[in-house]
PDB file of C-alpha atoms in Angstrom:
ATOM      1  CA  UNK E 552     -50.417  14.784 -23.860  1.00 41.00           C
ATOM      2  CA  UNK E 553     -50.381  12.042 -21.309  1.00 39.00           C
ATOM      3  CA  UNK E 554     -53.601  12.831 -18.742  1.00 40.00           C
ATOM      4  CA  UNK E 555     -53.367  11.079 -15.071  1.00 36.00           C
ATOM      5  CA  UNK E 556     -56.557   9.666 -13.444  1.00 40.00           C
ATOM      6  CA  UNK E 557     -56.528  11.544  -9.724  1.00 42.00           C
ATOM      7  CA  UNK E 558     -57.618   7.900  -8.327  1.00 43.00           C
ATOM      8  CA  UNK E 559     -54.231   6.559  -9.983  1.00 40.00           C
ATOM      9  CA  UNK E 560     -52.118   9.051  -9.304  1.00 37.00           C
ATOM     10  CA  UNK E 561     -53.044   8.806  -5.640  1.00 38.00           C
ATOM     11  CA  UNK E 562     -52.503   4.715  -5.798  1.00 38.00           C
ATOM     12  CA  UNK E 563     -49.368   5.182  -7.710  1.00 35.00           C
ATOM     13  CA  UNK E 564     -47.848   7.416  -5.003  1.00 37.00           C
ATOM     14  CA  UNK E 565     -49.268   5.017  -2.205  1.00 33.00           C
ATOM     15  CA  UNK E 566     -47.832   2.349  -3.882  1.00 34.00           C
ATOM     16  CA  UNK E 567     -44.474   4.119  -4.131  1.00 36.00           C
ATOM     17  CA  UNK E 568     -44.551   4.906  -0.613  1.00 34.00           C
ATOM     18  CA  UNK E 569     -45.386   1.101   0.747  1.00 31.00           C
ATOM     19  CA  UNK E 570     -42.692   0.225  -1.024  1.00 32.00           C
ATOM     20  CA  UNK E 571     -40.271   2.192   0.027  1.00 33.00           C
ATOM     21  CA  UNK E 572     -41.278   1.469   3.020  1.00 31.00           C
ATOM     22  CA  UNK E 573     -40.817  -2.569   3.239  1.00 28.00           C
ATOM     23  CA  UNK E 574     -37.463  -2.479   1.242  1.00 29.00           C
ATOM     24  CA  UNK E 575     -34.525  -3.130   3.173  1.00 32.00           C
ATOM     25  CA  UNK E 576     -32.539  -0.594   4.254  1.00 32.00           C
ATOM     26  CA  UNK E 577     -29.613  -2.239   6.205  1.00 35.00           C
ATOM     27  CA  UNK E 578     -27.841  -3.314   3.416  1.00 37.00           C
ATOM     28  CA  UNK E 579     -27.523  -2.473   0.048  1.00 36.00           C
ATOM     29  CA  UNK E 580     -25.259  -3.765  -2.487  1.00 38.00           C
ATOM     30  CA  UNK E 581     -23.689  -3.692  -6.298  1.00 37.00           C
ATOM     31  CA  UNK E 582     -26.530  -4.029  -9.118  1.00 39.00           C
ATOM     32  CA  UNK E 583     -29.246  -2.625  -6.887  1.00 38.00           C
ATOM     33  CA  UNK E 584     -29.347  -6.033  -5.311  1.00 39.00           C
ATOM     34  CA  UNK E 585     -29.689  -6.354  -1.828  1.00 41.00           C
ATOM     35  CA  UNK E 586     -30.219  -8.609   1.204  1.00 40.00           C
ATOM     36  CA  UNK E 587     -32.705  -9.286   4.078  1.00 42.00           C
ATOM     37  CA  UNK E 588     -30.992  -7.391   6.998  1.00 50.00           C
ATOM     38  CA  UNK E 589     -30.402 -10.168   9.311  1.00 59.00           C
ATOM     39  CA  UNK E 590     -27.073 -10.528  10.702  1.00 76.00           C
ATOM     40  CA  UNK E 591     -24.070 -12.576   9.051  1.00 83.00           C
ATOM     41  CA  UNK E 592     -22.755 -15.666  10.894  1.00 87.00           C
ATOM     42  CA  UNK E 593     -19.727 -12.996  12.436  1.00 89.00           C
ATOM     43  CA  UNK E 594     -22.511 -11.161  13.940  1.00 89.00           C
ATOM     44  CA  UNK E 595     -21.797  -8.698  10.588  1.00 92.00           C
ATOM     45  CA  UNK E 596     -24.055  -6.776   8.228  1.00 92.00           C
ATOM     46  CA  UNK E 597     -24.761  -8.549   5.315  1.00 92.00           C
ATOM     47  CA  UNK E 598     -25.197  -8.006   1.632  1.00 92.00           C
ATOM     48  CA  UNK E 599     -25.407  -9.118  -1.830  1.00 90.00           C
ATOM     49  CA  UNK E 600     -22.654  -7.795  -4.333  1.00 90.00           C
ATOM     50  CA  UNK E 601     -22.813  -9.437  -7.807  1.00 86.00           C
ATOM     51  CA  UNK E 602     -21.588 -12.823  -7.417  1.00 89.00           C
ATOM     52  CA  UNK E 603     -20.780 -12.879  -3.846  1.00 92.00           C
ATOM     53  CA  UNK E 604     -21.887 -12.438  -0.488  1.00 93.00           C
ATOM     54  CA  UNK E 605     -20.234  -9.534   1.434  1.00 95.00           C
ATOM     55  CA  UNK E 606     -20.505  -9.365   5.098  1.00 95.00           C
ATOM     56  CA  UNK E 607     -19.126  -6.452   7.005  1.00 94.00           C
ATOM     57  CA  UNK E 608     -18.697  -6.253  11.072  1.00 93.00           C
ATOM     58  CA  UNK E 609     -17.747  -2.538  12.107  1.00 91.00           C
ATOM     59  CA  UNK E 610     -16.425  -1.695  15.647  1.00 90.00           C
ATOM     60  CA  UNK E 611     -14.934   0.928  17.469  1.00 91.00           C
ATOM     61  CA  UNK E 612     -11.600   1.294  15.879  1.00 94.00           C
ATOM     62  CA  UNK E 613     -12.297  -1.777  13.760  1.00 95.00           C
ATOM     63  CA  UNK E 614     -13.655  -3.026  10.724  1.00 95.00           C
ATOM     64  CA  UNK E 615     -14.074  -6.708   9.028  1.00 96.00           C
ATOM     65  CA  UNK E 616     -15.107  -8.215   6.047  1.00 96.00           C
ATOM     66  CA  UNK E 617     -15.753 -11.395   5.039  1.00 96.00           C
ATOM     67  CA  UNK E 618     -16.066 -12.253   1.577  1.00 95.00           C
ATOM     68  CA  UNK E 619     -18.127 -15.780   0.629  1.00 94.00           C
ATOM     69  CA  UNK E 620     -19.695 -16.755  -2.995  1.00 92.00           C
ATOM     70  CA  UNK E 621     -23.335 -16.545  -3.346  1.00 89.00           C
ATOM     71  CA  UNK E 622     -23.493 -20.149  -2.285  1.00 92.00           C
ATOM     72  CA  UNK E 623     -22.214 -19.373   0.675  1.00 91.00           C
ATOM     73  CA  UNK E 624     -18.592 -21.016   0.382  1.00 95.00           C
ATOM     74  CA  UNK E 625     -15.319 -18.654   1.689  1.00 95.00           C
ATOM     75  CA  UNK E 626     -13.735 -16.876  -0.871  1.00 93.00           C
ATOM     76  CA  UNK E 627      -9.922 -16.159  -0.435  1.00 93.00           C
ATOM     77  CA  UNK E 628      -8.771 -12.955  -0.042  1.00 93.00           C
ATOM     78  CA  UNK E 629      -5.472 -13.233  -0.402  1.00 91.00           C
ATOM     79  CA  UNK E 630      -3.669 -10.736  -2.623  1.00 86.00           C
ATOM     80  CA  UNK E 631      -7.270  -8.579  -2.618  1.00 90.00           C
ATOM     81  CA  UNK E 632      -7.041  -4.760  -2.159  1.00 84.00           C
ATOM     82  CA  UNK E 633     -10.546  -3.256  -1.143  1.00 95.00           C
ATOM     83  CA  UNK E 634     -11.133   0.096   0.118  1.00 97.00           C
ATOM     84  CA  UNK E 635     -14.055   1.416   2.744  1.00 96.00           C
ATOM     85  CA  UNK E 636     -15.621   4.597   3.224  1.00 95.00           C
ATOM     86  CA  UNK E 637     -16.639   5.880   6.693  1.00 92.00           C
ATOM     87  CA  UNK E 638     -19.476   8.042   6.429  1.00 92.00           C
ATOM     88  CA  UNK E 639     -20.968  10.238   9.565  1.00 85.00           C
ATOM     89  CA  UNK E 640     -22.490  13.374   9.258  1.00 83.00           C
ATOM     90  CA  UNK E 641     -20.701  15.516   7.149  1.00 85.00           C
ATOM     91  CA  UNK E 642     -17.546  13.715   7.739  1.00 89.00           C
ATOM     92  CA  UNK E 643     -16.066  10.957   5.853  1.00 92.00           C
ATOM     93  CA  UNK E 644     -13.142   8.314   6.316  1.00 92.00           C
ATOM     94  CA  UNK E 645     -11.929   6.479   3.913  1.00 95.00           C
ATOM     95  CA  UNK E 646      -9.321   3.174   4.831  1.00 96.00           C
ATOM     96  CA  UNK E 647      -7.525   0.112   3.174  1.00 97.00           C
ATOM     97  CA  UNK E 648      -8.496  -3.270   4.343  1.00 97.00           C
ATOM     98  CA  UNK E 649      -6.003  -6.184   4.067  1.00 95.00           C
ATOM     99  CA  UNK E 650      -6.355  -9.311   3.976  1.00 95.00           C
ATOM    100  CA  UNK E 651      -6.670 -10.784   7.690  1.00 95.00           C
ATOM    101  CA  UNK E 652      -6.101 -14.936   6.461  1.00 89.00           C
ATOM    102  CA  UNK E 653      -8.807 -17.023   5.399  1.00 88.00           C
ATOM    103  CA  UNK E 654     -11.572 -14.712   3.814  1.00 94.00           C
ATOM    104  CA  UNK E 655     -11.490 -12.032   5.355  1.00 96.00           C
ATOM    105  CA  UNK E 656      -9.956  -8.329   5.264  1.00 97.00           C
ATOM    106  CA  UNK E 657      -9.875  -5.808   8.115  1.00 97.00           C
ATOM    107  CA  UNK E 658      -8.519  -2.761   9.529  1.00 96.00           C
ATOM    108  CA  UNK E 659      -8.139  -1.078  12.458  1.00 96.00           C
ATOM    109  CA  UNK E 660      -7.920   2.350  12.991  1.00 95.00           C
ATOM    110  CA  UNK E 661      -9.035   5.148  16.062  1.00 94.00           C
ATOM    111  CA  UNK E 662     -10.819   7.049  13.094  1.00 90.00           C
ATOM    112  CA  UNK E 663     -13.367   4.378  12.868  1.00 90.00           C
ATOM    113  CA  UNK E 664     -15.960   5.513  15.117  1.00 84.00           C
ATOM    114  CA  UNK E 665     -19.172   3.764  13.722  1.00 81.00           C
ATOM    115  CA  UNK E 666     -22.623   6.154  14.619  1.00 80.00           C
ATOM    116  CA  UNK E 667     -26.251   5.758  14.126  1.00 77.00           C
ATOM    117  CA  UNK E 668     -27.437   7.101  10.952  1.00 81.00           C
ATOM    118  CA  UNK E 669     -23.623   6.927   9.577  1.00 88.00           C
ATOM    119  CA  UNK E 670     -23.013   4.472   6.183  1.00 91.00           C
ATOM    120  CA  UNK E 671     -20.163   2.434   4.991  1.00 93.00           C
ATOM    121  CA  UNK E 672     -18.945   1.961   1.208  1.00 95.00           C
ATOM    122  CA  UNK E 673     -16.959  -0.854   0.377  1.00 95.00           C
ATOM    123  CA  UNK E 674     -15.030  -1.296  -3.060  1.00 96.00           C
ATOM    124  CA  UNK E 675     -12.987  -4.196  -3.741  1.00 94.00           C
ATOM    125  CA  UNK E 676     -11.888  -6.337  -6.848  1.00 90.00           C
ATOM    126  CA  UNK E 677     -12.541 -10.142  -6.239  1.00 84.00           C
ATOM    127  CA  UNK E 678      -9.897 -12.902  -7.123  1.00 78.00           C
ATOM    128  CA  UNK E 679     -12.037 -13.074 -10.734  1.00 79.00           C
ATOM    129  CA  UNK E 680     -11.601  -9.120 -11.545  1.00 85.00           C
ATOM    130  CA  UNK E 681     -15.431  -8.498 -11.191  1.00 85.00           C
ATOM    131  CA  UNK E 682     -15.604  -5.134  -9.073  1.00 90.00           C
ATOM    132  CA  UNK E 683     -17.517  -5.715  -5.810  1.00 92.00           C
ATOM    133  CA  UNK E 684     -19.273  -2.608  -4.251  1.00 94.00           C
ATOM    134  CA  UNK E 685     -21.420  -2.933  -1.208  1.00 94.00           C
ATOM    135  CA  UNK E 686     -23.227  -0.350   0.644  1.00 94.00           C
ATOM    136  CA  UNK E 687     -23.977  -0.646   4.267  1.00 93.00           C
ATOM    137  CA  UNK E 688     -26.552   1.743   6.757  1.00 89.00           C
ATOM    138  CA  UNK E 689     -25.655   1.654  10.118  1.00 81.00           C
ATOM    139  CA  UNK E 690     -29.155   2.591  10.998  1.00 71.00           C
ATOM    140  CA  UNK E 691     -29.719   1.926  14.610  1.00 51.00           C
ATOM    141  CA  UNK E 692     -27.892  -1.257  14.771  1.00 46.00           C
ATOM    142  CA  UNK E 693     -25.541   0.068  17.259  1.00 41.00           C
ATOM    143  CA  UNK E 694     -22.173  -0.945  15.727  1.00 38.00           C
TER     144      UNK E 694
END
């Protein structure tokens, strides 16, 4: 029988809490890794997927992605396939993204109405065959 200390189990929770509290919320990525939410250098969210860098600018009736290794050098995206998943509410939209030249994919579509409290999910398969997942809050970013 395992017997919990009221003191600890009051700390413990605490501690749980605060933590919760700091982590980053913005962006969340592949491997429970993630990334401070400060903007990309397209003005994009930004996260960590595995090996690479995935940074994701969503508009009305647009989304773009911008793939980079986790040095920070452009990764082609020619040939890639990735998928994303608009979610708002109790609705959800999912798209193809093509590759837009350099390294970069995008779509555009009047479905993509990005909202406050909404998420994105992108899958894609990099030029190496490692799956790359990244998960993105809109929070109250306002794209």
């Amino acid at each position: 029988m395992i017997l919990f200390h009221p003191g600890r189990l009051a700390a413990t929770a605490l501690l749980a809490a605060f933590a919760g509290a700091i982590l980053p919320v913005a962006a969340h990525a592949h491997g429970d890794e993630s990334h401070e939410t400060a903007a990309g250098p397209n003005g994009g969210l930004f996260a960590s997927a595995g090996n690479y860098h995935v940074e994701l600018l969503a508009s009305d009736g647009a989304i773009t992605v911008w793939l980079t290794d986790i040095g920070g050098e452009p990764v082609s995206t020619e040939g890639m396939a990735a998928t994303v998943a608009l979610y708002r509410a109790d609705e959800r939209v999912d798209l193809g993204l093509a590759p837009a030249g350099g390294h970069s994919l995008a779509v555009e579509d009047p479905r993509i109405q990005p909202a406050e409290g909404g998420r994105l999910v992108l899958q894609a398969t990099a030029p190496d065959g490692e799956p790359i997942e990244a998960r993105f809050d809109l929070g109250s970013h306002g794209h």
